[in-house]
């Protein structure tokens, strides 16, 4: 449906892209990249389009970014798609966003399966519309045995609620004797979070020029490298991701120690 225009130009692009990928892969790439995909509304506004047009365009970028992450050998790509606070938005916008997983997976799932991508989701499933949840659970089920890139959608996700729920669960497990209080350490506590089987992000990207976390992975980002760009999410492309990774490769991570 898409990408029908200018096949020659695309071909030329893909060969230069391949070279760029190979160059970046000469140094270690971050294993877990997390992205706060922001700026869809402003992208639409700049074009005098409704906000939902920005979300639709942003969905195409999810596709491109997933493909590139897979080619780069990134192990996990976490994408912040909808926060627990985003329910405050106009009803029609929320309804539209909740239809996007079906649309995205409806066309992209066969490719994800083919590319050995494993789909995961973190967030509160209970409040999601049935049709949204069904599309996601199908993708999770159909890709559960895949061993390549983990594509982890943060959908109806909020970090404070996540941490608070973990605390409550820890209290319950102590009360019922499943766990002893003195056994609780950072590693054990991490296992109570929605990311229990996922390593902390190495690189966090936020688009659209906002320099904040907006309730995203507050515990997990403790030692993550941050990369911010003014680029709006629908304008985010392969070169931007490669630029972020190259920047990451020049950082010195010390984790509190000395180099
Ligand atoms: C990010 O784009 C997508 C979601 C939060 C769902 P926004 O919709 O926040 O775009 P801006 O920030 O209003 O431009
Ligand atoms: C964060 O963006 C959530 C997602 C990208 C899904 P927001 O646009 O909701 O964040 P704020 O409101 O500007 O902090
Ligand atoms: Mg925003």
Short mmCIF file of C-alpha atoms and ligand atoms in Angstrom, two decimals:
data_model
loop_
_atom_site.label_atom_id
_atom_site.label_comp_id
_atom_site.label_asym_id
_atom_site.label_seq_id
_atom_site.Cartn_x
_atom_site.Cartn_y
_atom_site.Cartn_z
CA UNK A 1 0.00 0.00 0.00
CA UNK A 2 2.79 2.43 0.90
CA UNK A 3 6.23 2.95 -0.65
CA UNK A 4 5.05 2.63 -4.20
CA UNK A 5 6.62 5.84 -5.37
CA UNK A 6 10.10 6.26 -6.81
CA UNK A 7 11.39 2.70 -6.61
CA UNK A 8 14.79 3.72 -8.00
CA UNK A 9 15.26 6.36 -5.40
CA UNK A 10 14.26 3.87 -2.73
CA UNK A 11 16.77 1.39 -4.04
CA UNK A 12 19.55 3.94 -3.91
CA UNK A 13 18.49 4.90 -0.39
CA UNK A 14 18.46 1.35 0.82
CA UNK A 15 22.00 0.67 -0.36
CA UNK A 16 23.34 3.77 1.38
CA UNK A 17 21.29 2.89 4.43
CA UNK A 18 22.85 -0.55 4.45
CA UNK A 19 26.30 1.01 4.44
CA UNK A 20 25.37 3.33 7.30
CA UNK A 21 24.02 0.40 9.31
CA UNK A 22 27.18 -1.60 8.78
CA UNK A 23 29.27 1.37 9.90
CA UNK A 24 27.27 1.85 13.08
CA UNK A 25 27.41 -1.87 13.86
CA UNK A 26 31.22 -1.74 14.03
CA UNK A 27 30.82 -0.43 17.59
CA UNK A 28 28.51 -1.94 20.22
CA UNK A 29 24.89 -0.88 19.71
CA UNK A 30 22.62 -0.31 22.73
CA UNK A 31 20.83 -3.51 23.63
CA UNK A 32 17.66 -1.80 24.79
CA UNK A 33 16.42 1.41 23.18
CA UNK A 34 13.34 3.11 24.61
CA UNK A 35 11.56 5.89 22.74
CA UNK A 36 9.06 8.49 23.91
CA UNK A 37 7.37 9.06 20.56
CA UNK A 38 6.20 12.64 20.95
CA UNK A 39 5.05 15.42 18.63
CA UNK A 40 2.32 13.81 16.52
CA UNK A 41 -0.19 16.53 17.37
CA UNK A 42 2.19 19.38 16.55
CA UNK A 43 3.17 17.69 13.30
CA UNK A 44 -0.49 17.67 12.28
CA UNK A 45 -1.11 21.21 13.49
CA UNK A 46 1.75 22.52 11.36
CA UNK A 47 -0.07 21.08 8.35
CA UNK A 48 -3.52 22.29 9.45
CA UNK A 49 -4.57 18.64 9.83
CA UNK A 50 -6.48 17.06 12.73
CA UNK A 51 -4.27 15.63 15.51
CA UNK A 52 -5.24 12.10 14.53
CA UNK A 53 -3.50 12.58 11.17
CA UNK A 54 -0.29 12.97 13.16
CA UNK A 55 -0.92 9.72 15.00
CA UNK A 56 -1.49 7.93 11.72
CA UNK A 57 1.74 9.28 10.29
CA UNK A 58 3.51 8.36 13.51
CA UNK A 59 2.39 4.76 13.11
CA UNK A 60 4.33 4.54 9.84
CA UNK A 61 7.42 5.69 11.68
CA UNK A 62 6.95 2.89 14.22
CA UNK A 63 7.20 0.50 11.32
CA UNK A 64 10.38 2.05 9.90
CA UNK A 65 11.99 2.27 13.33
CA UNK A 66 11.19 -1.37 14.12
CA UNK A 67 12.74 -2.52 10.85
CA UNK A 68 15.92 -0.56 11.47
CA UNK A 69 16.18 -1.65 15.11
CA UNK A 70 15.93 -5.25 13.97
CA UNK A 71 18.62 -4.76 11.30
CA UNK A 72 20.91 -3.10 13.84
CA UNK A 73 20.67 -6.07 16.16
CA UNK A 74 19.06 -4.07 18.97
CA UNK A 75 17.63 -6.62 21.40
CA UNK A 76 14.69 -4.63 22.78
CA UNK A 77 12.82 -1.62 21.44
CA UNK A 78 10.34 -0.13 23.91
CA UNK A 79 7.93 2.39 22.45
CA UNK A 80 5.83 4.69 24.63
CA UNK A 81 2.56 4.73 22.74
CA UNK A 82 0.00 5.82 25.35
CA UNK A 83 0.40 6.91 28.95
CA UNK A 84 -1.98 6.43 31.86
CA UNK A 85 -2.45 10.23 31.68
CA UNK A 86 -3.33 10.28 27.97
CA UNK A 87 -6.97 9.36 28.78
CA UNK A 88 -7.38 13.07 29.55
CA UNK A 89 -7.36 13.80 25.82
CA UNK A 90 -10.48 14.39 23.68
CA UNK A 91 -12.58 11.26 23.28
CA UNK A 92 -12.22 11.09 19.52
CA UNK A 93 -8.42 11.27 19.76
CA UNK A 94 -8.26 8.51 22.36
CA UNK A 95 -10.61 6.34 20.31
CA UNK A 96 -8.47 6.86 17.25
CA UNK A 97 -5.24 5.97 19.06
CA UNK A 98 -6.89 2.82 20.41
CA UNK A 99 -7.63 1.72 16.84
CA UNK A 100 -4.03 2.06 15.74
CA UNK A 101 -2.73 -1.24 17.16
CA UNK A 102 -5.27 -3.10 15.00
CA UNK A 103 -4.33 -1.14 11.94
CA UNK A 104 -0.61 -1.41 12.58
CA UNK A 105 -0.63 -5.11 13.39
CA UNK A 106 -3.22 -5.86 10.69
CA UNK A 107 -0.72 -4.92 8.02
CA UNK A 108 2.60 -5.40 9.79
CA UNK A 109 2.16 -8.60 11.82
CA UNK A 110 3.11 -10.98 8.97
CA UNK A 111 6.35 -9.06 8.50
CA UNK A 112 7.02 -9.08 12.24
CA UNK A 113 6.56 -12.85 12.30
CA UNK A 114 8.80 -13.24 9.25
CA UNK A 115 11.48 -11.01 10.79
CA UNK A 116 11.51 -13.06 14.02
CA UNK A 117 10.28 -10.07 16.08
CA UNK A 118 8.66 -10.81 19.43
CA UNK A 119 5.83 -8.43 20.39
CA UNK A 120 5.31 -7.57 24.05
CA UNK A 121 3.23 -5.04 25.90
CA UNK A 122 3.58 -3.30 29.25
CA UNK A 123 0.77 -1.28 30.74
CA UNK A 124 -2.65 -1.67 32.28
CA UNK A 125 -4.64 -3.98 30.04
CA UNK A 126 -7.92 -3.74 31.96
CA UNK A 127 -8.87 -0.27 30.74
CA UNK A 128 -8.08 -0.93 27.09
CA UNK A 129 -10.96 -1.40 24.66
CA UNK A 130 -11.56 -5.07 23.84
CA UNK A 131 -10.66 -4.62 20.16
CA UNK A 132 -7.32 -3.00 21.04
CA UNK A 133 -6.40 -5.68 23.51
CA UNK A 134 -7.44 -8.45 21.15
CA UNK A 135 -5.13 -7.17 18.39
CA UNK A 136 -2.20 -6.91 20.78
CA UNK A 137 -2.76 -10.27 22.44
CA UNK A 138 -2.95 -11.92 19.07
CA UNK A 139 0.37 -10.36 18.07
CA UNK A 140 1.93 -11.43 21.38
CA UNK A 141 0.64 -14.97 20.91
CA UNK A 142 1.69 -15.23 17.25
CA UNK A 143 5.21 -14.02 17.96
CA UNK A 144 5.84 -15.58 21.36
CA UNK A 145 8.36 -18.12 20.08
CA UNK A 146 10.32 -15.58 18.06
CA UNK A 147 13.86 -14.96 19.21
CA UNK A 148 14.82 -11.71 17.45
CA UNK A 149 14.03 -8.11 18.39
CA UNK A 150 11.63 -7.68 21.30
CA UNK A 151 9.16 -4.95 20.31
CA UNK A 152 7.72 -3.81 23.61
CA UNK A 153 4.77 -1.41 23.47
CA UNK A 154 4.15 0.76 26.51
CA UNK A 155 0.41 1.18 26.23
CA UNK A 156 -1.66 2.64 29.03
CA UNK A 157 1.61 2.65 30.92
CA UNK A 158 2.49 4.86 33.88
CA UNK A 159 5.63 4.45 35.90
CA UNK A 160 4.40 5.74 39.26
CA UNK A 161 1.42 3.38 39.20
CA UNK A 162 3.77 0.57 38.18
CA UNK A 163 6.08 1.25 41.13
CA UNK A 164 3.20 1.61 43.57
CA UNK A 165 1.67 -1.68 42.42
CA UNK A 166 5.03 -3.37 42.84
CA UNK A 167 5.27 -2.02 46.41
CA UNK A 168 1.78 -3.33 47.20
CA UNK A 169 2.65 -6.74 45.78
CA UNK A 170 5.85 -6.85 47.81
CA UNK A 171 3.87 -6.05 50.97
CA UNK A 172 1.38 -8.82 50.17
CA UNK A 173 4.14 -11.33 49.50
CA UNK A 174 5.82 -10.43 52.80
CA UNK A 175 2.55 -10.73 54.70
CA UNK A 176 1.73 -14.09 53.17
CA UNK A 177 5.26 -15.37 53.73
CA UNK A 178 6.16 -15.81 50.03
CA UNK A 179 9.03 -13.43 50.62
CA UNK A 180 11.00 -12.25 53.64
CA UNK A 181 11.54 -8.53 54.09
CA UNK A 182 15.32 -8.91 54.24
CA UNK A 183 15.31 -10.66 50.87
CA UNK A 184 14.11 -7.51 49.16
CA UNK A 185 16.85 -5.81 47.17
CA UNK A 186 16.96 -3.85 43.89
CA UNK A 187 17.08 -6.98 41.77
CA UNK A 188 14.13 -8.56 43.55
CA UNK A 189 12.15 -5.33 43.43
CA UNK A 190 12.81 -5.02 39.67
CA UNK A 191 11.22 -8.43 39.21
CA UNK A 192 7.93 -6.97 40.52
CA UNK A 193 7.84 -4.33 37.77
CA UNK A 194 6.26 -4.69 34.34
CA UNK A 195 9.76 -5.02 32.91
CA UNK A 196 10.55 -8.10 35.00
CA UNK A 197 12.09 -9.98 32.07
CA UNK A 198 13.54 -6.97 30.31
CA UNK A 199 16.90 -5.33 31.02
CA UNK A 200 16.96 -1.59 31.75
CA UNK A 201 17.14 0.68 28.69
CA UNK A 202 20.64 1.68 27.57
CA UNK A 203 19.39 4.58 25.47
CA UNK A 204 16.29 6.74 25.83
CA UNK A 205 15.17 8.89 22.92
CA UNK A 206 12.49 11.56 23.17
CA UNK A 207 11.34 13.45 20.10
CA UNK A 208 9.58 16.82 19.76
CA UNK A 209 11.86 18.94 21.92
CA UNK A 210 10.26 18.15 25.29
CA UNK A 211 12.93 17.49 27.91
CA UNK A 212 10.98 15.41 30.42
CA UNK A 213 10.07 11.83 31.18
CA UNK A 214 6.27 12.14 31.43
CA UNK A 215 5.98 9.22 33.86
CA UNK A 216 8.05 6.81 31.75
CA UNK A 217 10.18 4.05 33.28
CA UNK A 218 11.31 6.11 36.28
CA UNK A 219 12.99 3.17 38.03
CA UNK A 220 14.43 1.57 34.90
CA UNK A 221 16.05 4.74 33.50
CA UNK A 222 18.33 5.29 36.52
CA UNK A 223 21.54 4.86 34.46
CA UNK A 224 20.20 5.19 30.93
CA UNK A 225 21.79 7.57 28.42
CA UNK A 226 19.32 10.23 27.24
CA UNK A 227 19.06 11.66 23.73
CA UNK A 228 16.63 14.44 22.92
CA UNK A 229 15.74 15.87 19.53
CA UNK A 230 13.52 18.69 18.29
CA UNK A 231 12.34 16.43 15.46
CA UNK A 232 8.63 15.59 15.70
CA UNK A 233 7.90 11.86 15.81
CA UNK A 234 6.27 11.65 12.34
CA UNK A 235 9.45 13.25 10.89
CA UNK A 236 11.78 10.88 12.76
CA UNK A 237 13.70 8.74 10.30
CA UNK A 238 16.49 6.19 10.02
CA UNK A 239 19.20 8.85 10.03
CA UNK A 240 17.94 10.25 13.33
CA UNK A 241 18.03 6.84 14.99
CA UNK A 242 21.51 6.18 13.65
CA UNK A 243 22.61 9.61 14.89
CA UNK A 244 21.28 8.83 18.38
CA UNK A 245 23.12 5.52 18.42
CA UNK A 246 26.37 7.08 17.22
CA UNK A 247 26.04 9.63 20.00
CA UNK A 248 25.44 6.80 22.48
CA UNK A 249 28.58 5.05 21.24
CA UNK A 250 30.61 8.15 22.17
CA UNK A 251 29.27 8.33 25.72
CA UNK A 252 31.24 7.11 28.69
CA UNK A 253 29.02 5.21 31.06
CA UNK A 254 30.45 5.12 34.54
CA UNK A 255 27.60 3.85 36.71
CA UNK A 256 29.03 5.80 39.59
CA UNK A 257 32.52 4.43 39.23
CA UNK A 258 35.65 5.87 37.63
CA UNK A 259 37.05 5.22 34.17
C1 LIG B 1 2.66 11.60 21.02
O1 LIG B 1 2.31 12.74 20.32
C2 LIG B 1 1.62 10.52 20.93
C3 LIG B 1 0.87 10.28 22.16
C4 LIG B 1 1.08 10.85 23.30
C5 LIG B 1 -0.21 9.32 22.08
P1 LIG B 1 1.37 13.85 20.95
O2 LIG B 1 -0.03 13.54 20.60
O3 LIG B 1 1.65 14.02 22.38
O4 LIG B 1 1.84 15.13 20.14
P2 LIG B 1 2.00 16.61 20.71
O5 LIG B 1 2.95 16.51 21.88
O6 LIG B 1 0.65 17.07 21.10
O7 LIG B 1 2.59 17.36 19.57
C1 LIG B 2 4.24 11.17 26.61
O1 LIG B 2 3.87 12.22 25.79
C2 LIG B 2 3.45 9.96 26.30
C3 LIG B 2 3.68 9.35 25.00
C4 LIG B 2 4.53 9.74 24.09
C5 LIG B 2 2.87 8.21 24.73
P1 LIG B 2 2.81 13.33 26.25
O2 LIG B 2 2.64 14.21 25.07
O3 LIG B 2 1.61 12.69 26.81
O4 LIG B 2 3.60 14.05 27.42
P2 LIG B 2 3.38 15.49 28.06
O5 LIG B 2 1.95 15.61 28.41
O6 LIG B 2 3.79 16.50 27.03
O7 LIG B 2 4.30 15.49 29.23
MG1 LIG B 3 2.96 15.17 23.42
#
